[in-house]
XYZ file of N, CA, C and O in Angstrom:
684
model
N -2.652 14.349 -9.420
C -2.551 12.906 -9.156
C -1.548 12.555 -8.281
O -0.326 13.233 -7.802
N -1.829 11.543 -7.445
C -0.752 11.256 -5.909
C -0.039 9.968 -7.097
O -0.624 8.586 -7.413
N 1.246 10.192 -7.289
C 2.191 9.148 -8.062
C 2.829 8.324 -7.171
O 4.021 9.217 -6.085
N 3.385 7.163 -7.069
C 4.368 6.468 -6.945
C 5.104 6.128 -7.383
O 4.974 4.912 -8.613
N 6.190 6.294 -7.010
C 7.674 5.776 -7.885
C 8.909 4.707 -7.064
O 8.774 4.779 -6.074
N 8.497 3.114 -7.539
C 9.097 2.290 -6.531
C 10.525 1.830 -7.634
O 10.630 1.420 -8.799
N 11.796 2.906 -6.814
C 12.635 2.265 -7.843
C 13.789 1.286 -7.336
O 13.637 0.958 -5.737
N 13.970 0.365 -8.079
C 14.527 -0.777 -7.644
C 15.953 -0.880 -7.955
O 16.336 -1.851 -7.668
N 16.659 -0.149 -8.059
C 18.523 -0.065 -8.639
C 19.327 -0.043 -7.056
O 18.425 0.920 -6.255
N 20.088 -0.822 -6.899
C 20.628 -0.375 -5.826
C 21.764 0.399 -5.662
O 22.708 1.271 -4.993
N 22.071 0.798 -6.816
C 22.969 1.719 -7.322
C 22.191 3.061 -7.116
O 21.526 3.948 -8.387
N 22.668 4.043 -5.992
C 21.853 5.095 -5.745
C 22.298 6.146 -6.868
O 21.012 7.080 -6.876
N 23.248 5.974 -7.661
C 23.533 7.186 -8.741
C 23.303 6.464 -9.804
O 23.843 6.806 -11.038
N 22.718 5.287 -10.212
C 22.913 4.511 -11.278
C 21.570 5.125 -12.524
O 20.784 6.458 -11.965
N 22.137 4.369 -13.274
C 20.970 4.838 -14.742
C 19.697 5.182 -13.978
O 18.840 5.631 -14.406
N 19.304 3.788 -13.727
C 17.138 3.496 -12.630
C 17.547 4.566 -12.056
O 16.199 5.223 -12.351
N 17.799 4.569 -11.502
C 17.998 5.972 -10.019
C 17.364 7.213 -10.724
O 16.772 7.773 -10.590
N 18.395 7.491 -11.867
C 18.770 8.881 -12.716
C 17.106 9.106 -13.298
O 16.087 9.918 -13.136
N 16.488 7.690 -14.206
C 15.329 7.566 -14.647
C 14.405 8.264 -13.723
O 13.292 8.687 -13.951
N 14.368 7.613 -12.592
C 12.789 7.917 -11.290
C 13.210 9.271 -11.059
O 12.145 10.051 -10.768
N 14.659 9.769 -10.864
C 14.438 10.850 -10.219
C 13.875 12.138 -11.670
O 13.371 13.174 -11.287
N 14.471 11.787 -12.669
C 13.580 12.246 -13.640
C 12.405 12.986 -13.785
O 11.835 13.543 -14.219
N 11.600 11.496 -14.137
C 10.313 11.388 -13.867
C 9.542 12.037 -12.784
O 8.601 13.003 -12.369
N 9.998 12.041 -11.166
C 9.769 12.804 -10.129
C 10.075 14.243 -10.308
O 8.687 15.179 -10.051
N 10.863 14.885 -10.471
C 10.789 16.234 -11.134
C 9.927 16.733 -12.244
O 9.397 17.719 -12.048
N 9.568 15.691 -13.278
C 9.064 16.043 -14.148
C 7.422 16.172 -13.964
O 6.355 17.739 -14.111
N 6.916 15.360 -13.163
C 5.789 15.086 -12.514
C 5.624 15.898 -11.397
O 4.358 16.633 -11.564
N 6.376 16.447 -10.434
C 5.858 17.748 -9.387
C 5.944 19.125 -10.518
O 5.271 19.788 -9.763
N 6.611 19.350 -11.227
C 6.863 20.126 -12.379
C 5.449 20.553 -12.941
O 4.859 21.584 -12.836
N 4.976 19.379 -12.775
C 3.427 20.150 -13.824
C 2.295 19.376 -12.917
O 1.309 19.761 -12.543
N 3.005 19.797 -11.291
C 1.742 20.165 -10.166
C 1.449 18.523 -9.276
O 0.119 18.311 -8.927
N 1.913 17.306 -9.726
C 1.580 16.188 -9.044
C 2.333 15.784 -8.192
O 3.822 16.614 -7.370
N 1.680 15.390 -7.147
C 2.311 14.569 -5.627
C 3.013 13.709 -5.980
O 2.411 12.294 -6.393
N 4.385 13.370 -5.396
C 5.691 12.100 -6.564
C 5.838 11.908 -4.639
O 6.169 12.525 -4.422
N 5.701 10.685 -4.127
C 6.696 9.531 -3.735
C 7.045 8.847 -4.300
O 7.137 8.329 -5.257
N 8.838 8.388 -4.106
C 9.878 8.048 -4.516
C 10.668 7.101 -3.597
O 10.656 7.704 -2.417
N 10.116 5.490 -3.429
C 10.883 4.712 -3.102
C 12.024 3.867 -3.553
O 11.533 2.852 -4.401
N 12.729 4.110 -2.953
C 13.961 2.704 -3.316
C 13.572 1.419 -2.662
O 14.137 1.322 -1.780
N 13.217 1.012 -3.310
C 12.904 -0.819 -2.691
C 13.835 -1.604 -2.622
O 14.039 -2.372 -1.518
N 15.171 -1.194 -3.381
C 16.199 -2.055 -3.203
C 16.977 -2.004 -1.771
O 17.333 -2.757 -1.189
N 16.311 -0.747 -1.203
C 16.973 -0.248 0.243
C 15.867 -1.042 1.253
O 16.607 -0.925 2.245
N 14.991 -1.582 0.945
C 13.916 -2.304 1.783
C 14.171 -3.875 1.677
O 14.850 -4.138 1.163
N 13.723 -4.263 3.162
C 13.902 -5.643 3.265
C 12.530 -6.270 3.183
O 11.913 -6.288 3.884
N 12.393 -6.930 1.756
C 10.966 -7.146 1.432
C 10.989 -8.516 0.590
O 11.860 -8.977 -0.091
N 10.708 -9.306 1.657
C 10.511 -10.903 1.360
C 9.700 -11.063 0.400
O 8.534 -10.471 -0.010
N 9.654 -12.568 -0.285
C 8.638 -12.723 -1.972
C 7.742 -13.092 -1.089
O 7.476 -13.724 -0.020
N 6.641 -13.647 -1.723
C 5.204 -14.138 -0.817
C 5.365 -15.613 -0.688
O 6.323 -16.234 -1.433
N 5.411 -16.119 0.167
C 5.280 -17.429 0.562
C 4.029 -18.460 0.303
O 4.007 -19.667 0.418
N 3.119 -18.118 -0.332
C 2.222 -18.364 -1.224
C 1.363 -19.268 0.109
O 1.041 -20.515 -0.079
N 1.511 -18.765 1.097
C 1.147 -19.784 2.353
C -0.923 -19.063 2.374
O -1.332 -19.737 3.672
N -1.371 -17.898 1.805
C -3.079 -17.862 1.279
C -3.329 -17.501 2.932
O -4.359 -17.544 3.132
N -2.637 -17.064 3.745
C -2.837 -16.499 4.924
C -3.574 -15.011 4.699
O -4.840 -15.042 5.598
N -3.367 -14.353 4.109
C -4.407 -13.207 3.186
C -5.064 -13.390 2.972
O -6.268 -12.703 3.029
N -5.648 -14.555 2.511
C -6.805 -14.963 1.743
C -7.892 -15.846 2.617
O -8.727 -15.612 1.907
N -7.410 -16.258 3.601
C -8.151 -17.103 4.683
C -8.385 -16.602 5.608
O -9.147 -15.241 6.382
N -7.726 -16.342 6.761
C -7.310 -15.670 8.045
C -6.846 -14.322 7.974
O -7.839 -13.424 9.073
N -6.077 -13.540 7.574
C -5.346 -12.262 7.244
C -6.602 -11.306 6.576
O -6.525 -9.875 6.733
N -7.783 -11.658 6.046
C -8.459 -10.395 4.982
C -7.756 -9.628 4.390
O -7.744 -8.491 4.927
N -6.847 -10.434 3.596
C -5.844 -9.422 2.341
C -5.015 -8.607 3.319
O -4.538 -8.208 2.575
N -4.609 -9.328 4.492
C -3.245 -8.669 5.218
C -2.632 -9.963 5.252
O -2.330 -10.549 5.371
N -1.117 -9.347 4.686
C -0.092 -10.177 4.761
C 0.592 -10.876 5.657
O 0.672 -9.999 6.992
N 1.182 -11.714 5.976
C 1.654 -12.940 7.496
C 2.632 -12.201 7.839
O 3.377 -12.031 8.831
N 3.795 -12.127 6.697
C 5.163 -11.473 6.694
C 4.834 -10.000 7.314
O 4.581 -8.570 6.586
N 5.797 -9.467 8.254
C 5.660 -8.201 8.635
C 7.270 -7.790 8.645
O 8.649 -8.000 9.166
N 7.417 -7.066 7.189
C 9.159 -6.604 6.861
C 8.471 -5.263 6.421
O 7.192 -4.630 6.810
N 9.485 -4.766 5.722
C 9.301 -3.324 5.221
C 7.856 -3.432 3.787
O 7.715 -1.835 4.024
N 7.836 -4.178 3.656
C 6.293 -3.725 2.970
C 5.391 -3.344 3.315
O 4.639 -2.490 2.632
N 5.329 -3.093 4.740
C 4.515 -2.877 5.576
C 4.240 -1.105 5.069
O 3.526 -0.642 5.142
N 5.294 -0.718 4.949
C 5.673 0.817 4.593
C 4.953 0.727 3.464
O 4.536 2.288 2.826
N 5.560 0.070 2.487
C 4.504 0.342 0.716
C 3.051 -0.234 0.599
O 2.095 0.859 -0.043
N 2.041 -1.145 1.546
C 0.958 -0.944 1.414
C 0.259 0.366 1.694
O -0.635 0.571 0.567
N 0.651 0.814 2.478
C -0.081 1.970 2.779
C -0.465 3.218 1.479
O -1.378 3.639 0.694
N 1.498 3.210 0.877
C 1.482 4.237 -0.004
C 0.871 3.829 -1.185
O -0.107 4.527 -2.409
N 0.855 2.282 -1.674
C 0.489 1.379 -2.889
C -1.736 1.968 -3.356
O -1.931 1.999 -3.588
N -1.903 1.711 -1.499
C -3.141 1.776 -1.456
C -3.700 3.308 -1.734
O -4.963 3.794 -2.295
N -2.591 4.113 -1.448
C -3.299 5.385 -2.025
C -3.049 6.138 -3.356
O -3.204 7.227 -4.434
N -2.081 5.581 -4.339
C -1.696 5.887 -5.637
C -2.667 5.978 -6.567
O -3.277 4.424 -6.654
N -2.558 7.172 -7.067
C -3.085 6.614 -8.776
C -2.461 6.302 -9.463
O -3.090 6.148 -10.613
N -1.046 6.798 -9.582
C -0.234 6.123 -10.869
C 0.865 5.451 -9.939
O 1.331 5.723 -9.243
N 1.029 4.083 -10.765
C 2.393 3.407 -9.930
C 3.334 3.624 -10.961
O 3.245 3.168 -12.568
N 4.408 4.067 -11.015
C 5.854 4.239 -12.058
C 6.436 3.080 -11.197
O 6.980 2.976 -10.198
N 6.793 2.121 -12.485
C 8.368 1.084 -11.764
C 9.242 1.157 -12.390
O 9.775 1.615 -13.693
N 10.036 1.880 -11.691
C 11.654 1.744 -12.124
C 12.675 0.501 -11.854
O 13.219 0.697 -10.641
N 13.041 -0.115 -12.783
C 13.683 -1.249 -12.525
C 15.142 -1.402 -14.111
O 14.831 -1.261 -15.188
N 16.378 -1.648 -13.085
C 17.312 -1.965 -13.983
C 17.202 -3.705 -14.303
O 16.327 -4.379 -14.035
N 17.534 -4.095 -15.917
C 16.891 -5.269 -16.532
C 18.741 -5.649 -16.431
O 19.483 -5.683 -16.868
N 18.897 -6.484 -15.455
C 19.927 -7.820 -15.403
C 20.485 -8.886 -16.203
O 21.373 -9.230 -16.900
N 19.539 -9.211 -16.074
C 18.927 -10.987 -16.992
C 17.682 -10.856 -17.939
O 16.897 -11.613 -17.593
N 17.514 -10.065 -18.942
C 16.070 -10.182 -19.528
C 14.664 -9.851 -18.724
O 13.849 -10.411 -19.133
N 14.666 -9.658 -17.652
C 13.268 -9.646 -16.809
C 13.444 -8.525 -15.645
O 14.785 -7.922 -15.590
N 12.458 -7.964 -15.193
C 12.552 -6.850 -14.030
C 13.120 -7.964 -12.933
O 13.343 -8.713 -12.334
N 13.851 -6.735 -12.507
C 15.147 -7.423 -11.537
C 14.375 -7.480 -10.022
O 13.224 -7.407 -9.707
N 15.042 -8.542 -9.448
C 14.601 -9.383 -8.221
C 14.454 -8.002 -6.820
O 13.097 -8.695 -6.325
N 14.676 -6.932 -7.352
C 14.421 -6.100 -6.280
C 13.095 -5.421 -6.466
O 12.494 -5.038 -5.441
N 12.248 -5.368 -7.739
C 11.053 -4.823 -7.901
C 10.030 -5.984 -7.461
O 8.863 -5.774 -7.870
N 10.732 -7.167 -8.083
C 9.529 -8.432 -8.200
C 8.952 -8.579 -6.773
O 7.597 -8.969 -6.623
N 9.658 -8.782 -5.716
C 9.243 -8.810 -4.412
C 8.232 -7.995 -4.212
O 7.084 -8.369 -3.959
N 8.201 -6.663 -4.208
C 6.942 -6.017 -3.768
C 5.799 -6.026 -4.810
O 4.638 -5.831 -4.558
N 6.126 -6.279 -6.385
C 5.223 -6.491 -7.156
C 4.677 -8.401 -6.436
O 3.005 -7.772 -6.691
N 5.190 -9.045 -6.104
C 4.330 -9.962 -5.904
C 3.489 -10.042 -4.652
O 2.158 -10.982 -4.306
N 4.092 -9.450 -3.713
C 3.451 -9.424 -2.308
C 1.746 -8.189 -2.697
O 1.372 -8.680 -1.342
N 1.767 -7.789 -3.485
C 0.370 -6.749 -3.606
C -0.416 -8.223 -3.813
O -1.602 -7.750 -4.428
N 0.122 -9.844 -3.987
C -1.294 -10.428 -4.199
C -2.198 -10.392 -2.828
O -3.525 -10.807 -3.431
N -1.609 -10.562 -1.725
C -2.557 -10.194 -0.604
C -3.960 -9.271 -0.818
O -5.116 -9.340 -0.702
N -3.700 -7.958 -1.748
C -5.029 -7.371 -1.808
C -5.137 -7.431 -3.302
O -6.103 -6.321 -3.538
N -4.692 -8.387 -3.930
C -5.308 -8.496 -5.266
C -4.491 -7.824 -6.269
O -3.910 -7.483 -7.302
N -5.201 -6.131 -6.408
C -4.789 -5.118 -6.670
C -4.868 -3.760 -6.143
O -5.785 -3.305 -5.499
N -4.056 -2.741 -6.312
C -4.002 -1.588 -5.731
C -5.465 -0.516 -6.099
O -5.780 -0.501 -6.975
N -6.022 -0.092 -5.149
C -7.364 0.162 -5.608
C -7.557 1.300 -6.476
O -8.427 1.248 -7.249
N -6.767 1.926 -6.329
C -7.011 3.485 -6.603
C -6.172 3.716 -7.836
O -5.826 4.852 -8.775
N -5.398 2.652 -8.605
C -4.158 2.767 -9.256
C -4.933 2.557 -10.775
O -5.475 1.608 -10.919
N -4.855 3.623 -11.305
C -5.291 3.646 -12.902
C -4.870 4.051 -14.045
O -4.954 3.694 -14.901
N -3.059 4.328 -13.440
C -2.364 4.687 -14.498
C -0.886 4.457 -14.062
O -0.696 4.206 -12.772
N -0.140 3.202 -14.948
C 1.207 3.236 -14.574
C 2.348 3.767 -16.055
O 1.857 3.797 -16.705
N 3.229 3.428 -15.393
C 4.389 3.998 -16.354
C 5.535 3.314 -15.976
O 5.655 2.324 -14.504
N 6.466 2.267 -17.026
C 7.313 1.544 -16.751
C 8.830 2.342 -17.218
O 9.137 2.881 -18.443
N 10.062 2.525 -16.048
C 11.232 3.010 -16.901
C 12.365 1.856 -16.414
O 12.581 0.874 -15.642
N 12.933 1.617 -17.612
C 14.512 0.474 -17.670
C 15.269 0.609 -17.960
O 15.663 1.657 -19.416
N 16.375 0.335 -17.856
C 17.260 0.459 -17.889
C 18.608 -0.424 -18.243
O 18.239 -1.596 -17.161
N 19.743 -0.610 -19.151
C 20.380 -2.046 -19.549
C 21.587 -1.401 -20.128
O 21.549 -0.253 -20.812
N 22.591 -2.318 -19.935
C 23.981 -1.708 -20.945
C 23.627 -2.765 -22.139
O 24.040 -2.273 -22.798
N 22.726 -3.314 -22.377
C 22.313 -3.831 -23.391
C 21.422 -4.096 -24.508
O 20.267 -3.384 -23.580
N 20.864 -3.973 -25.684
C 19.540 -2.939 -26.161
C 19.033 -4.670 -26.335
O 19.545 -5.821 -26.384
N 17.750 -4.655 -26.617
C 17.085 -6.189 -27.053
C 17.183 -6.824 -25.960
O 16.243 -7.825 -26.224
N 16.877 -6.392 -24.872
C 16.357 -7.125 -22.920
C 15.061 -6.562 -22.314
O 15.279 -7.895 -21.561
N 14.523 -6.361 -23.068
C 13.685 -5.466 -22.439
C 11.936 -6.165 -22.765
O 11.194 -6.301 -22.195
N 12.162 -7.384 -23.777
C 10.927 -7.982 -24.233
C 10.242 -8.750 -22.986
O 9.012 -8.658 -22.487
N 10.921 -9.257 -21.603
C 10.381 -10.215 -20.742
C 9.428 -9.121 -19.807
O 8.675 -9.299 -19.231
N 10.600 -8.286 -19.410
C 10.043 -7.139 -18.624
C 8.487 -6.356 -18.624
O 7.565 -6.286 -18.296
N 9.031 -6.246 -20.423
C 7.900 -5.354 -20.884
C 6.507 -6.350 -20.585
O 5.144 -5.625 -20.513
N 6.605 -7.396 -21.407
C 5.750 -8.051 -21.110
C 4.857 -8.546 -19.817
O 3.435 -8.747 -19.500
N 5.696 -8.836 -18.511
C 5.287 -8.266 -17.425
C 4.160 -7.675 -17.024
O 3.084 -7.355 -16.230
N 5.003 -6.479 -17.624
C 4.390 -4.815 -17.005
C 3.226 -4.993 -17.884
O 2.141 -4.275 -16.866
N 2.721 -5.436 -18.765
C 1.452 -5.091 -19.780
C 0.712 -6.216 -19.389
O -0.630 -5.910 -18.860
N 0.885 -7.296 -18.300
C 0.350 -8.284 -17.405
C -0.257 -7.917 -16.597
O -1.759 -7.692 -16.305
N 0.647 -6.778 -15.991
C -0.045 -6.252 -14.579
C -0.987 -5.102 -14.929
O -1.733 -4.865 -14.355
N -0.729 -4.252 -15.933
C -1.355 -3.444 -16.250
C -2.913 -4.187 -16.628
O -4.061 -3.409 -15.598
N -2.717 -5.071 -17.595
C -3.868 -5.794 -17.729
C -5.042 -6.173 -16.240
O -5.721 -6.328 -16.388
N -4.312 -6.810 -15.747
C -4.653 -7.498 -14.809
C -5.277 -6.458 -13.638
O -6.416 -6.401 -12.787
N -4.237 -5.361 -13.073
C -4.917 -4.317 -12.384
C -6.171 -3.021 -13.156
O -6.529 -2.226 -12.390
N -6.409 -3.559 -14.480
C -7.194 -2.801 -15.323
C -6.720 -0.913 -15.188
O -7.274 -0.240 -15.228
N -5.276 -0.846 -15.203
C -4.279 0.103 -15.468
C -3.578 0.687 -16.678
O -3.324 0.239 -17.424
N -4.269 1.705 -17.323
C -4.022 2.526 -18.505
C -2.242 2.241 -18.466
O -1.574 3.092 -17.516
N -1.316 2.201 -19.418
C 0.082 2.119 -19.895
C 0.073 3.622 -20.172
O -0.391 3.737 -21.185
N 0.974 3.877 -19.613
C 1.310 5.907 -20.063
C 2.233 5.464 -20.568
O 2.245 6.519 -21.313
N 3.036 4.573 -20.652
C 4.291 5.045 -21.200
C 5.680 3.700 -20.584
O 5.397 3.784 -19.735
N 6.557 3.597 -21.429
C 7.561 2.821 -21.070
C 8.802 3.508 -21.744
O 8.929 4.035 -22.876
N 10.040 3.938 -21.028
C 11.178 4.048 -21.700
C 11.880 3.599 -20.939
O 12.600 2.869 -20.293
N 12.708 2.875 -21.751
C 14.157 2.209 -21.812
C 15.782 2.901 -22.445
O 15.593 4.258 -22.958
N 16.437 2.418 -21.906
C 17.545 3.148 -22.208
C 18.756 2.394 -21.855
O 19.165 2.035 -20.828
N 19.540 2.351 -22.831
C 20.409 1.102 -23.173
C 21.931 1.851 -22.981
O 21.695 3.523 -22.604
N 22.915 1.457 -22.571
C 24.254 2.056 -22.297
C 24.335 3.422 -22.893
O 24.846 3.862 -22.358
N 23.841 3.795 -24.206
C 24.798 4.926 -24.913
C 23.094 5.903 -24.877
O 23.511 6.761 -25.600
N 22.360 5.484 -24.022
C 21.224 6.092 -24.246
C 20.848 6.876 -22.646
O 19.873 7.830 -22.437
N 21.695 6.292 -21.814
C 21.397 6.519 -20.218
C 22.039 8.015 -19.838
O 23.171 8.309 -20.602
N 21.332 8.755 -19.071
C 21.495 9.910 -18.338
C 21.612 10.658 -19.774
O 22.983 12.258 -19.983
N 20.489 10.941 -20.601
C 20.856 11.902 -21.846
C 19.550 12.734 -21.907
O 18.990 12.441 -21.291
N 19.743 14.165 -22.862
C 18.444 14.271 -23.282
C 17.744 14.074 -23.853
O 16.191 14.301 -23.386
N 18.026 13.043 -24.745
C 17.064 12.044 -25.239
C 16.199 11.463 -24.064
O 14.318 11.342 -24.703
N 16.565 10.919 -23.533
C 15.792 9.977 -22.384
C 14.937 11.086 -21.620
O 14.252 10.487 -21.470
N 16.239 11.904 -21.088
C 15.034 13.086 -20.278
C 13.707 13.372 -21.271
O 12.756 13.339 -20.543
N 13.737 13.615 -22.422
C 12.723 14.049 -23.122
C 11.525 12.925 -23.042
O 10.356 12.666 -23.297
N 12.003 11.904 -23.258
C 11.255 10.476 -23.374
C 10.399 10.697 -21.868
O 9.238 10.042 -21.603
N 10.756 10.363 -21.031
C 10.339 10.539 -19.661
C 9.636 12.003 -19.621
O 8.105 11.418 -18.752
N 9.702 13.102 -20.203
C 8.827 14.039 -20.142
C 7.565 13.573 -20.805
O 6.181 14.095 -20.297
N 7.971 13.064 -21.882
C 6.787 12.691 -22.813
C 5.463 11.590 -21.956
O 4.326 11.668 -22.411
N 6.345 10.632 -21.158
C 5.254 9.923 -20.605
C 4.810 10.526 -19.447
O 3.273 10.180 -19.171
N 5.697 11.241 -18.746
C 4.753 12.610 -17.609
C 3.330 13.258 -18.292
O 2.203 13.183 -17.731
N 3.692 13.563 -19.410
C 2.654 14.222 -20.240
C 1.519 13.483 -20.603
O 0.172 14.315 -20.521
N 1.513 12.270 -20.147
C 0.248 11.599 -20.570
C -0.557 11.314 -19.222
O -1.981 10.417 -19.728
N -0.366 11.729 -18.409
C -1.073 11.770 -17.329
C -2.375 12.096 -17.348
O -2.471 13.517 -17.951
C-alpha cells in the first residue's frame, strides 16, 4: 500500500516524530511504500474560504505555498497517517492547515485507511483530537486502522512501539 504520514511536530527528535518514524519503519518492513512529510517545516497557510477552488479553480486552491507539494502525495495515498502532538486539547496547528486545505478537493481519492498518532505530556487530553479524526475518517469514508497515544511516561517505550506495530498490522 502507498502510505503518507503527515508528521506535525516542530521538534525533529520529539515524541511525535519518534512515533511517526516507528510507524514508517514498521510499514516499510511489512512491504509498504511510505512517504513521511514533516508538515511543521512547511509553509502552509490556512484555508481562506474564498471558494476559488469550487468556482473558478476547478478543485485547485488559489494559494500557492508548500501545500502544492502535498496535493500529489495525498492524491496517490491509500493510507493516511496523521501524527501530531497535542499541545492544548486538539490536533496542533501544524496539522490543521494541511487537513483544512484538502477542502479544495473534498477528499483524497484513494485514501481508504487512516491512523492517528498523538503524544502529549498530560493524560486525558486526546478526546477533541480523536473526535476530529473520527469525523475526518467518516467524511472521507476511510477505515480507522487505529489510534496510538503516548503521554509522558509512555513516550519512546517498547510498549508504545508495539502499539504502533499493531496498527500497522491492521493494514
